[in-house]
Amino acid sequence: MGVAAILTDLRPPRRLVLPFSCGTLLLLCMGTIYSFGVLGVRIKSRLELTEPEITAIQTAGLLGMYFGVTSGLFFDRFGPRLTCLVSAAIASGCYLVTYASLAGTFWAPTDTPYELLVALFFGIGQASHGFYTAAMAVNLRWLPFHIRAKATGVLAACVGLSSGIFTLIYEAFNEANSYYIFVAGAYTFVGIIGAIFLKFPPSSGDGAAAAHSSTSAGTTEIAMTPPKRQRSSRRSAKYARLQEEEEADEDDDDEDHDDAQAEKEEAAAAAADDDEGQNAPSVDEESHKQLAQLAQTDPNLDITGKRLLLNSNFWILFFVMAMQDGAGAMFINKLGSIIATEPDCGCNKSTLTVAFAIANACGRIFWGSVADAYRRVLSPVLVLLLTVAGMGGAMVFVAAFPAQLALASIIVALCFGGLMALGPVIVGELFGFKHFGTNWGMTVLSPAAGTILFSIMYSQIYVSQIADPTQTNCYGVACFRLSFILAALACAVATVVCYWLHRRTYANPACVIATGSRSGAMH
């Protein structure tokens, strides 16, 4: 299957249009935190902050977005509607206070304590994660198995596009402080839309809804596909009856056995011919049939809370995501300072931020589509491995050829996008979808840990290379080269660990995951 074929047919089924549209709107708004690479330059100069201080503000915003346990627990308890409203109120309030600080409404801008901005952007990050959790958790319950990764990639792409869209809006405002009022209004509007229209599928219905299977370990939710055609079901039943007759007559004479075998083969061939094309049973239907059987005895489809923290697969995934996201977040957050230290690259920070956002969005759609199209030979964890390895290669490239920063940005963006497209799918399939809000909130603590680690490392290396102690800016390749070399080494280790996770889960025939089939069947 070619790349063009992978990227076609992205439209969701009709019953998914409303939740998918609401999710798209929420995620297009929540990515404003990623545009801080452009906003931070203005904030730094306006408030006369140092590089470590502006780094602390950037890190607080990302930490707030990645510290999703609070949002996840709130979502699992109160549902998507209240989550949307509360998130919108928090984000709008924080942006309005940021506007007042920059505009000098209550005090001179230079008197603004940077600790206040740390708290404000942490709150914006928390609200952004609330939007993300509501959009993803609701849509994952609606999405059928065969388009799960692809549709998740499209939703995640909206987050990547968001930073580019709001960067262009910021430029249209000519970097005016009124931009923050506009963003506050956007959060309020989108939050109200989500509260009105975003809801879970009904617990029963005609196959367009999600089916709930009660188990001894909890309730496992299974997104069902439309029911099979009656004609196909009759043929399948006939085929099954012939198999039973053959097994019952195993001790008969060879002639009777041959007749039964011939009749069975003829019926199977006829059914295969008739079912070829649109009447053929889908892999998705068979997957969900197997999942419905396994869910009655498999408690691993609902792992959350303490059990999740005691699960070794969770910590392996945690490490991989921390290394990849930490490297990617360091790159995008420091684009402005890298461009300032390396004028030979000939890049414009706004143009590069928009290009990064577009490539990031394309990467999320592409890797999600690859995961669905090649599911039988590439597990989602193996596709994630490819993105981690690509991220490490990009770090080496930018360290060796800093003048090619634009090309390195595209590579990093494409690989960075794969993490957010595949992460929710992997978490849901390994640990279950019932408590996705809490589980995903705990998992994305890993990018927070990686972001903090890599941001501190970058800032310390940056400051150590400043020749004049009275200055706050560093110039030259040495300001960031060592940071990217260390990031490349971290990604190399994460690549090996990611393959180990694949061997422990999807490649292990004894491991049952929420794909609806035993993972060994994919190979």
Short mmCIF file of C-alpha atoms in Angstrom, two decimals:
data_model
loop_
_atom_site.label_atom_id
_atom_site.label_comp_id
_atom_site.label_asym_id
_atom_site.label_seq_id
_atom_site.Cartn_x
_atom_site.Cartn_y
_atom_site.Cartn_z
CA MET A 1 0.00 0.00 0.00
CA GLY A 2 1.43 3.35 -1.02
CA VAL A 3 1.62 6.56 0.96
CA ALA A 4 -1.21 8.10 -1.08
CA ALA A 5 -3.46 5.18 -0.22
CA ILE A 6 -2.58 5.44 3.46
CA LEU A 7 -3.59 9.08 3.63
CA THR A 8 -6.93 8.64 1.85
CA ASP A 9 -10.36 8.05 3.38
CA LEU A 10 -9.77 10.10 6.52
CA ARG A 11 -13.43 10.99 6.91
CA PRO A 12 -15.01 9.34 9.97
CA PRO A 13 -18.35 7.46 9.80
CA ARG A 14 -21.41 9.67 9.97
CA ARG A 15 -22.17 8.86 13.60
CA LEU A 16 -18.73 10.19 14.56
CA VAL A 17 -19.07 13.59 12.88
CA LEU A 18 -20.33 15.54 15.91
CA PRO A 19 -17.87 14.23 18.56
CA PHE A 20 -15.05 14.32 16.02
CA SER A 21 -15.84 17.91 15.04
CA CYS A 22 -16.05 19.04 18.66
CA GLY A 23 -12.79 17.27 19.44
CA THR A 24 -11.14 18.97 16.48
CA LEU A 25 -12.27 22.40 17.67
CA LEU A 26 -11.04 21.80 21.22
CA LEU A 27 -7.63 20.62 20.07
CA LEU A 28 -7.21 23.46 17.59
CA CYS A 29 -7.56 25.83 20.53
CA MET A 30 -5.53 24.02 23.20
CA GLY A 31 -2.19 24.11 21.34
CA THR A 32 -1.59 27.78 22.09
CA ILE A 33 0.94 26.74 24.72
CA TYR A 34 3.22 25.45 21.95
CA SER A 35 3.50 28.92 20.41
CA PHE A 36 5.44 30.13 23.44
CA GLY A 37 8.64 29.89 21.39
CA VAL A 38 7.43 33.08 19.68
CA LEU A 39 5.56 34.67 22.59
CA GLY A 40 8.48 34.15 24.95
CA VAL A 41 10.76 36.53 23.07
CA ARG A 42 8.32 39.42 23.57
CA ILE A 43 7.63 38.48 27.20
CA LYS A 44 11.35 38.25 27.97
CA SER A 45 12.10 41.71 26.60
CA ARG A 46 8.94 43.35 27.98
CA LEU A 47 9.48 42.08 31.53
CA GLU A 48 13.29 42.10 31.33
CA LEU A 49 13.64 38.45 32.28
CA THR A 50 16.74 36.28 32.15
CA GLU A 51 17.03 33.10 30.10
CA PRO A 52 16.57 30.79 33.13
CA GLU A 53 13.45 32.76 34.14
CA ILE A 54 11.83 32.60 30.71
CA THR A 55 12.78 28.91 30.58
CA ALA A 56 11.00 28.39 33.90
CA ILE A 57 7.84 29.97 32.47
CA GLN A 58 8.01 27.83 29.33
CA THR A 59 8.59 24.71 31.38
CA ALA A 60 5.69 25.55 33.70
CA GLY A 61 3.30 25.77 30.75
CA LEU A 62 4.38 22.41 29.37
CA LEU A 63 4.46 20.88 32.84
CA GLY A 64 0.90 22.05 33.43
CA MET A 65 -0.22 20.49 30.17
CA TYR A 66 1.60 17.22 30.83
CA PHE A 67 0.64 16.98 34.49
CA GLY A 68 -2.65 15.49 33.43
CA VAL A 69 -3.50 13.41 36.49
CA THR A 70 -5.71 16.17 37.89
CA SER A 71 -7.52 16.69 34.59
CA GLY A 72 -7.83 12.94 34.05
CA LEU A 73 -9.31 12.29 37.48
CA PHE A 74 -11.67 15.25 37.07
CA PHE A 75 -12.76 14.00 33.66
CA ASP A 76 -13.35 10.41 34.82
CA ARG A 77 -15.44 11.70 37.72
CA PHE A 78 -17.44 14.56 36.16
CA GLY A 79 -17.41 13.81 32.43
CA PRO A 80 -16.57 15.85 29.33
CA ARG A 81 -19.03 18.72 29.67
CA LEU A 82 -17.95 20.02 33.05
CA THR A 83 -14.31 19.40 32.09
CA CYS A 84 -14.71 21.68 29.07
CA LEU A 85 -16.33 24.47 31.08
CA VAL A 86 -13.82 24.43 33.93
CA SER A 87 -10.86 24.24 31.54
CA ALA A 88 -12.17 27.19 29.53
CA ALA A 89 -12.64 29.28 32.69
CA ILE A 90 -9.11 28.57 33.94
CA ALA A 91 -7.40 29.29 30.61
CA SER A 92 -9.37 32.48 29.98
CA GLY A 93 -8.63 33.83 33.44
CA CYS A 94 -4.90 33.09 33.16
CA TYR A 95 -4.62 34.76 29.76
CA LEU A 96 -6.45 37.86 31.01
CA VAL A 97 -4.07 38.20 33.97
CA THR A 98 -1.13 37.76 31.57
CA TYR A 99 -2.52 40.61 29.47
CA ALA A 100 -2.85 42.83 32.54
CA SER A 101 0.76 42.09 33.53
CA LEU A 102 2.19 42.92 30.11
CA ALA A 103 0.00 46.00 29.68
CA GLY A 104 0.91 47.38 33.12
CA THR A 105 -2.70 47.50 34.26
CA PHE A 106 -1.95 46.96 37.96
CA TRP A 107 1.83 47.55 38.13
CA ALA A 108 4.75 48.32 35.87
CA PRO A 109 5.58 45.39 33.56
CA THR A 110 9.12 45.14 34.92
CA ASP A 111 7.71 44.78 38.44
CA THR A 112 5.82 41.63 37.47
CA PRO A 113 7.27 38.70 39.43
CA TYR A 114 8.16 35.92 37.05
CA GLU A 115 6.76 33.47 39.60
CA LEU A 116 3.31 34.86 38.77
CA LEU A 117 3.79 34.03 35.09
CA VAL A 118 5.03 30.57 36.08
CA ALA A 119 1.74 30.00 37.91
CA LEU A 120 -0.34 31.49 35.09
CA PHE A 121 1.17 29.37 32.36
CA PHE A 122 0.95 26.28 34.54
CA GLY A 123 -2.78 26.97 34.79
CA ILE A 124 -3.02 27.42 31.02
CA GLY A 125 -1.28 24.08 30.59
CA GLN A 126 -3.73 22.40 32.97
CA ALA A 127 -6.68 23.82 31.07
CA SER A 128 -5.16 22.72 27.77
CA HIS A 129 -4.83 19.17 29.03
CA GLY A 130 -8.46 19.25 30.12
CA PHE A 131 -9.46 20.04 26.53
CA TYR A 132 -7.15 17.29 25.24
CA THR A 133 -8.50 14.66 27.63
CA ALA A 134 -12.13 15.47 26.86
CA ALA A 135 -11.58 15.37 23.09
CA MET A 136 -9.48 12.19 23.02
CA ALA A 137 -11.33 10.14 25.63
CA VAL A 138 -14.75 10.75 24.10
CA ASN A 139 -13.60 10.06 20.54
CA LEU A 140 -11.67 6.90 21.48
CA ARG A 141 -14.94 5.47 22.81
CA TRP A 142 -16.66 6.27 19.52
CA LEU A 143 -13.89 5.19 17.14
CA PRO A 144 -13.96 1.69 15.60
CA PHE A 145 -10.75 -0.32 15.73
CA HIS A 146 -9.74 -0.15 12.07
CA ILE A 147 -9.50 3.69 12.00
CA ARG A 148 -8.49 4.26 15.60
CA ALA A 149 -4.85 5.32 15.10
CA LYS A 150 -5.62 7.25 11.92
CA ALA A 151 -8.43 9.28 13.48
CA THR A 152 -6.39 9.84 16.64
CA GLY A 153 -3.59 11.13 14.42
CA VAL A 154 -5.96 13.60 12.76
CA LEU A 155 -7.13 14.85 16.16
CA ALA A 156 -3.57 15.11 17.42
CA ALA A 157 -2.64 16.98 14.24
CA CYS A 158 -5.01 19.74 15.29
CA VAL A 159 -2.80 20.36 18.33
CA GLY A 160 0.23 20.67 16.08
CA LEU A 161 -1.58 23.04 13.72
CA SER A 162 -2.81 25.11 16.62
CA SER A 163 0.58 26.61 17.43
CA GLY A 164 1.08 27.65 13.81
CA ILE A 165 -2.41 29.16 13.57
CA PHE A 166 -2.03 31.18 16.74
CA THR A 167 1.48 32.26 15.76
CA LEU A 168 0.02 33.76 12.58
CA ILE A 169 -2.72 35.41 14.61
CA TYR A 170 -0.08 36.81 16.96
CA GLU A 171 1.77 38.27 13.99
CA ALA A 172 -1.51 39.71 12.68
CA PHE A 173 -1.95 41.46 16.03
CA ASN A 174 1.56 42.88 15.48
CA GLU A 175 2.63 41.33 18.80
CA ALA A 176 0.15 43.55 20.63
CA ASN A 177 -0.96 42.70 24.16
CA SER A 178 -4.57 42.53 22.96
CA TYR A 179 -3.68 39.12 21.48
CA TYR A 180 -4.10 37.62 24.95
CA ILE A 181 -7.66 38.96 25.18
CA PHE A 182 -8.43 37.29 21.85
CA VAL A 183 -7.06 33.95 23.08
CA ALA A 184 -9.10 34.20 26.29
CA GLY A 185 -12.25 34.71 24.23
CA ALA A 186 -11.37 31.78 21.97
CA TYR A 187 -11.01 29.43 24.95
CA THR A 188 -14.35 30.56 26.35
CA PHE A 189 -16.19 30.05 23.06
CA VAL A 190 -14.68 26.63 22.35
CA GLY A 191 -15.26 25.45 25.92
CA ILE A 192 -18.97 26.26 25.67
CA ILE A 193 -19.24 24.43 22.33
CA GLY A 194 -17.57 21.36 23.84
CA ALA A 195 -19.81 21.44 26.90
CA ILE A 196 -22.92 21.47 24.71
CA PHE A 197 -22.07 18.88 22.06
CA LEU A 198 -19.31 16.59 23.38
CA LYS A 199 -20.75 13.46 25.01
CA PHE A 200 -20.12 9.73 25.37
CA PRO A 201 -21.81 7.22 23.05
CA PRO A 202 -24.90 5.45 24.41
CA SER A 203 -24.25 2.18 26.19
CA SER A 204 -26.40 0.17 23.82
CA GLY A 205 -27.75 0.53 20.34
CA ASP A 206 -27.60 -0.72 16.79
CA GLY A 207 -23.85 -1.22 16.63
CA ALA A 208 -23.08 2.43 16.15
CA ALA A 209 -22.72 2.77 19.88
CA ALA A 210 -20.14 1.38 22.22
CA ALA A 211 -20.92 -1.94 23.86
CA HIS A 212 -20.19 -2.40 27.53
CA SER A 213 -19.03 -5.80 28.71
CA SER A 214 -19.20 -6.35 32.48
CA THR A 215 -16.30 -8.38 33.83
CA SER A 216 -15.13 -9.58 37.20
CA ALA A 217 -12.31 -7.05 37.07
CA GLY A 218 -14.44 -4.11 35.98
CA THR A 219 -16.29 -2.90 32.92
CA THR A 220 -14.41 -2.99 29.64
CA GLU A 221 -15.71 -0.75 26.86
CA ILE A 222 -15.51 -2.09 23.33
CA ALA A 223 -16.12 0.16 20.34
CA MET A 224 -18.29 -1.97 18.09
CA THR A 225 -18.53 -1.86 14.32
CA PRO A 226 -21.80 -2.07 12.36
CA PRO A 227 -23.38 -5.58 12.47
CA LYS A 228 -22.50 -8.09 9.77
CA ARG A 229 -24.77 -8.52 6.81
CA GLN A 230 -27.29 -11.31 7.31
CA ARG A 231 -26.24 -13.03 4.10
CA SER A 232 -22.64 -13.23 5.25
CA SER A 233 -23.74 -14.53 8.65
CA ARG A 234 -25.76 -17.36 7.05
CA ARG A 235 -22.80 -18.46 4.98
CA SER A 236 -20.54 -18.34 8.03
CA ALA A 237 -23.05 -20.47 9.96
CA LYS A 238 -23.19 -22.99 7.12
CA TYR A 239 -19.42 -23.16 7.06
CA ALA A 240 -19.35 -23.76 10.83
CA ARG A 241 -21.97 -26.54 10.59
CA LEU A 242 -19.94 -28.31 7.94
CA GLN A 243 -16.88 -28.15 10.16
CA GLU A 244 -18.83 -29.70 13.04
CA GLU A 245 -20.10 -32.48 10.79
CA GLU A 246 -16.60 -33.25 9.65
CA GLU A 247 -15.31 -33.48 13.22
CA ALA A 248 -18.22 -35.74 14.24
CA ASP A 249 -17.50 -38.14 11.35
CA GLU A 250 -13.76 -38.40 11.90
CA ASP A 251 -14.01 -42.16 12.50
CA ASP A 252 -16.17 -42.84 9.42
CA ASP A 253 -14.78 -44.50 6.35
CA ASP A 254 -12.53 -42.55 4.01
CA GLU A 255 -15.21 -42.19 1.36
CA ASP A 256 -17.64 -40.40 3.69
CA HIS A 257 -14.82 -38.26 5.03
CA ASP A 258 -13.75 -37.27 1.53
CA ASP A 259 -17.33 -36.38 0.61
CA ALA A 260 -17.69 -34.18 3.68
CA GLN A 261 -14.35 -32.58 3.02
CA ALA A 262 -15.26 -31.87 -0.59
CA GLU A 263 -18.62 -30.41 0.40
CA LYS A 264 -16.95 -28.24 3.00
CA GLU A 265 -14.38 -26.97 0.54
CA GLU A 266 -17.04 -26.20 -2.06
CA ALA A 267 -19.13 -24.29 0.46
CA ALA A 268 -16.10 -22.42 1.72
CA ALA A 269 -15.06 -21.50 -1.82
CA ALA A 270 -18.58 -20.32 -2.66
CA ALA A 271 -18.77 -18.26 0.50
CA ALA A 272 -15.38 -16.74 -0.21
CA ASP A 273 -16.40 -15.83 -3.76
CA ASP A 274 -19.72 -14.34 -2.70
CA ASP A 275 -18.26 -12.48 0.24
CA GLU A 276 -15.39 -11.04 -1.74
CA GLY A 277 -15.56 -7.25 -1.74
CA GLN A 278 -18.09 -5.41 0.32
CA ASN A 279 -19.67 -8.55 1.89
CA ALA A 280 -16.36 -9.87 3.27
CA PRO A 281 -16.19 -9.96 7.08
CA SER A 282 -13.81 -7.21 8.20
CA VAL A 283 -10.77 -7.69 10.39
CA ASP A 284 -12.36 -5.13 12.68
CA GLU A 285 -15.46 -7.27 13.22
CA GLU A 286 -13.43 -10.38 13.93
CA SER A 287 -11.18 -8.42 16.27
CA HIS A 288 -14.09 -7.17 18.34
CA LYS A 289 -15.65 -10.63 18.44
CA GLN A 290 -12.46 -12.02 19.94
CA LEU A 291 -12.16 -9.08 22.33
CA ALA A 292 -15.68 -9.63 23.60
CA GLN A 293 -14.74 -13.23 24.46
CA LEU A 294 -11.40 -12.37 26.05
CA ALA A 295 -12.78 -9.49 28.11
CA GLN A 296 -14.65 -11.92 30.37
CA THR A 297 -11.44 -13.42 31.74
CA ASP A 298 -8.74 -10.83 31.04
CA PRO A 299 -8.40 -8.21 33.82
CA ASN A 300 -5.58 -6.42 31.99
CA LEU A 301 -8.06 -4.57 29.80
CA ASP A 302 -8.77 -2.25 32.73
CA ILE A 303 -5.50 -1.38 34.48
CA THR A 304 -5.55 1.91 36.36
CA GLY A 305 -4.46 3.60 39.56
CA LYS A 306 -2.12 1.57 41.74
CA ARG A 307 -2.19 -1.38 39.37
CA LEU A 308 -0.98 0.87 36.57
CA LEU A 309 1.92 2.15 38.67
CA LEU A 310 2.93 -1.44 39.47
CA ASN A 311 2.82 -2.44 35.80
CA SER A 312 6.34 -2.61 34.31
CA ASN A 313 5.06 -1.89 30.78
CA PHE A 314 3.79 1.46 32.02
CA TRP A 315 7.25 2.50 33.20
CA ILE A 316 8.93 1.31 30.01
CA LEU A 317 6.51 3.41 27.95
CA PHE A 318 7.02 6.25 30.43
CA PHE A 319 10.77 6.30 29.77
CA VAL A 320 10.41 6.20 25.98
CA MET A 321 7.93 9.07 25.93
CA ALA A 322 10.03 11.12 28.35
CA MET A 323 13.13 10.92 26.17
CA GLN A 324 11.37 11.59 22.86
CA ASP A 325 9.12 14.38 24.08
CA GLY A 326 11.89 15.99 26.13
CA ALA A 327 14.14 16.22 23.07
CA GLY A 328 11.34 17.51 20.84
CA ALA A 329 10.05 20.04 23.38
CA MET A 330 13.58 21.36 23.95
CA PHE A 331 13.95 21.90 20.22
CA ILE A 332 10.68 23.74 19.64
CA ASN A 333 10.85 25.81 22.83
CA LYS A 334 14.35 27.01 22.01
CA LEU A 335 13.87 27.76 18.33
CA GLY A 336 13.95 31.50 19.01
CA SER A 337 17.19 31.40 20.99
CA ILE A 338 18.81 28.96 18.54
CA ILE A 339 18.04 31.27 15.62
CA ALA A 340 19.44 34.21 17.60
CA THR A 341 22.67 32.33 18.37
CA GLU A 342 23.10 30.99 14.82
CA PRO A 343 22.35 33.80 12.31
CA ASP A 344 23.90 31.78 9.47
CA CYS A 345 20.84 29.54 9.31
CA GLY A 346 18.91 32.37 7.63
CA CYS A 347 15.68 31.43 9.41
CA ASN A 348 12.80 33.55 10.63
CA LYS A 349 11.39 32.43 13.96
CA SER A 350 7.74 32.92 12.99
CA THR A 351 8.12 31.20 9.62
CA LEU A 352 9.98 28.30 11.19
CA THR A 353 7.40 27.95 13.96
CA VAL A 354 4.59 27.75 11.40
CA ALA A 355 6.56 25.25 9.29
CA PHE A 356 7.21 23.17 12.39
CA ALA A 357 3.50 23.19 13.25
CA ILE A 358 2.49 22.06 9.75
CA ALA A 359 5.10 19.29 9.66
CA ASN A 360 4.10 18.22 13.16
CA ALA A 361 0.46 17.94 12.10
CA CYS A 362 1.40 15.99 8.97
CA GLY A 363 3.51 13.65 11.08
CA ARG A 364 0.61 12.89 13.39
CA ILE A 365 -1.68 12.01 10.50
CA PHE A 366 1.01 10.05 8.65
CA TRP A 367 2.21 7.90 11.55
CA GLY A 368 -1.35 7.21 12.70
CA SER A 369 -2.27 6.12 9.17
CA VAL A 370 0.81 3.90 8.94
CA ALA A 371 -0.09 2.24 12.24
CA ASP A 372 -3.56 1.36 10.93
CA ALA A 373 -2.53 0.39 7.39
CA TYR A 374 0.31 -1.91 8.44
CA ARG A 375 -1.15 -3.15 11.72
CA ARG A 376 -0.55 -6.81 10.82
CA VAL A 377 3.21 -6.33 10.42
CA LEU A 378 3.94 -3.20 12.48
CA SER A 379 2.53 -2.78 15.97
CA PRO A 380 1.90 0.78 17.21
CA VAL A 381 4.95 0.40 19.46
CA LEU A 382 7.17 -0.43 16.48
CA VAL A 383 5.84 2.60 14.62
CA LEU A 384 6.64 4.65 17.72
CA LEU A 385 10.16 3.18 17.63
CA LEU A 386 10.64 4.58 14.12
CA THR A 387 9.71 8.06 15.32
CA VAL A 388 12.09 7.87 18.30
CA ALA A 389 14.97 6.78 16.07
CA GLY A 390 14.17 9.58 13.63
CA MET A 391 14.17 12.12 16.45
CA GLY A 392 17.63 10.99 17.54
CA GLY A 393 18.91 11.27 13.98
CA ALA A 394 17.55 14.82 13.72
CA MET A 395 19.35 15.80 16.93
CA VAL A 396 22.65 14.57 15.47
CA PHE A 397 21.92 16.41 12.21
CA VAL A 398 21.28 19.80 13.83
CA ALA A 399 24.37 19.43 16.03
CA ALA A 400 26.55 18.64 13.00
CA PHE A 401 24.95 21.07 10.54
CA PRO A 402 23.44 24.00 12.50
CA ALA A 403 23.07 26.04 9.31
CA GLN A 404 20.48 23.46 8.16
CA LEU A 405 18.17 24.28 11.04
CA ALA A 406 15.11 24.51 8.79
CA LEU A 407 15.52 20.94 7.48
CA ALA A 408 16.22 19.63 10.97
CA SER A 409 13.04 21.34 12.19
CA ILE A 410 10.94 19.48 9.63
CA ILE A 411 12.44 16.11 10.61
CA VAL A 412 11.96 16.78 14.33
CA ALA A 413 8.38 17.92 13.74
CA LEU A 414 7.46 14.81 11.72
CA CYS A 415 8.88 12.47 14.37
CA PHE A 416 7.53 14.52 17.27
CA GLY A 417 4.05 14.25 15.79
CA GLY A 418 4.11 10.46 15.88
CA LEU A 419 4.33 10.40 19.67
CA MET A 420 1.03 12.20 20.22
CA ALA A 421 -0.73 10.20 17.50
CA LEU A 422 0.37 6.79 18.78
CA GLY A 423 0.59 7.45 22.52
CA PRO A 424 -3.17 7.49 23.26
CA VAL A 425 -3.72 4.35 21.16
CA ILE A 426 -0.92 2.44 22.91
CA VAL A 427 -2.11 3.49 26.37
CA GLY A 428 -5.68 2.47 25.57
CA GLU A 429 -4.73 -0.88 24.05
CA LEU A 430 -2.28 -1.88 26.78
CA PHE A 431 -4.24 -0.64 29.81
CA GLY A 432 -7.87 -0.30 28.66
CA PHE A 433 -10.18 2.56 27.66
CA LYS A 434 -12.50 2.65 30.66
CA HIS A 435 -10.23 4.92 32.73
CA PHE A 436 -8.42 6.49 29.81
CA GLY A 437 -8.56 9.97 31.34
CA THR A 438 -6.67 8.93 34.47
CA ASN A 439 -4.30 6.56 32.66
CA TRP A 440 -3.37 9.09 30.00
CA GLY A 441 -2.95 11.77 32.65
CA MET A 442 -0.47 9.55 34.48
CA THR A 443 1.33 8.59 31.27
CA VAL A 444 1.89 12.14 30.09
CA LEU A 445 3.79 12.88 33.26
CA SER A 446 6.62 11.33 31.27
CA PRO A 447 6.81 14.19 28.75
CA ALA A 448 6.69 16.57 31.71
CA ALA A 449 9.67 14.82 33.28
CA GLY A 450 11.52 14.83 29.97
CA THR A 451 10.71 18.49 29.33
CA ILE A 452 12.02 19.54 32.74
CA LEU A 453 15.17 17.45 32.38
CA PHE A 454 16.05 18.69 28.90
CA SER A 455 15.10 22.32 29.62
CA ILE A 456 17.36 22.43 32.68
CA MET A 457 20.16 20.80 30.72
CA TYR A 458 19.80 23.28 27.84
CA SER A 459 19.69 26.32 30.13
CA GLN A 460 22.76 25.25 32.09
CA ILE A 461 24.78 24.59 28.94
CA TYR A 462 23.53 27.86 27.42
CA VAL A 463 24.52 29.92 30.47
CA SER A 464 27.91 28.20 30.75
CA GLN A 465 28.79 29.35 27.22
CA ILE A 466 28.13 33.06 27.83
CA ALA A 467 31.51 34.77 27.69
CA ASP A 468 30.48 37.99 29.45
CA PRO A 469 28.83 37.39 32.87
CA THR A 470 27.00 40.71 32.57
CA GLN A 471 25.16 39.53 29.44
CA THR A 472 22.08 37.28 29.26
CA ASN A 473 22.46 36.10 25.67
CA CYS A 474 24.81 33.51 24.18
CA TYR A 475 26.03 33.48 20.58
CA GLY A 476 27.56 30.64 18.59
CA VAL A 477 27.09 26.93 17.89
CA ALA A 478 28.59 25.99 21.26
CA CYS A 479 25.48 27.40 22.97
CA PHE A 480 23.38 24.40 21.96
CA ARG A 481 25.53 21.72 20.26
CA LEU A 482 26.22 19.68 23.40
CA SER A 483 22.52 19.77 24.32
CA PHE A 484 21.54 18.15 21.02
CA ILE A 485 24.29 15.53 21.23
CA LEU A 486 23.03 14.48 24.66
CA ALA A 487 19.46 14.46 23.34
CA ALA A 488 20.54 12.17 20.49
CA LEU A 489 22.10 9.72 22.95
CA ALA A 490 18.92 9.71 25.01
CA CYS A 491 16.83 8.93 21.92
CA ALA A 492 19.18 6.08 21.00
CA VAL A 493 18.64 4.46 24.39
CA ALA A 494 14.88 5.06 24.11
CA THR A 495 14.85 3.29 20.72
CA VAL A 496 16.29 0.12 22.26
CA VAL A 497 13.88 0.30 25.20
CA CYS A 498 10.94 0.82 22.81
CA TYR A 499 11.80 -2.40 20.98
CA TRP A 500 11.90 -4.17 24.33
CA LEU A 501 8.36 -2.94 25.03
CA HIS A 502 7.23 -4.34 21.69
CA ARG A 503 8.72 -7.74 22.52
CA ARG A 504 6.97 -7.73 25.90
CA THR A 505 3.54 -6.79 24.56
CA TYR A 506 2.51 -6.91 20.91
CA ALA A 507 5.10 -9.54 19.92
CA ASN A 508 4.28 -11.79 22.88
CA PRO A 509 1.68 -14.43 21.89
CA ALA A 510 0.62 -14.76 25.53
CA CYS A 511 -0.19 -11.05 25.81
CA VAL A 512 -3.80 -10.05 25.19
CA ILE A 513 -4.23 -6.37 24.33
CA ALA A 514 -7.25 -4.25 23.58
CA THR A 515 -6.89 -4.61 19.83
CA GLY A 516 -9.28 -7.50 19.93
CA SER A 517 -6.76 -10.19 19.03
CA ARG A 518 -3.73 -11.89 20.44
CA SER A 519 -0.68 -9.92 19.45
CA GLY A 520 1.07 -12.93 18.01
CA ALA A 521 -1.51 -13.03 15.23
CA MET A 522 -0.15 -9.83 13.76
CA HIS A 523 3.06 -11.46 12.57
#
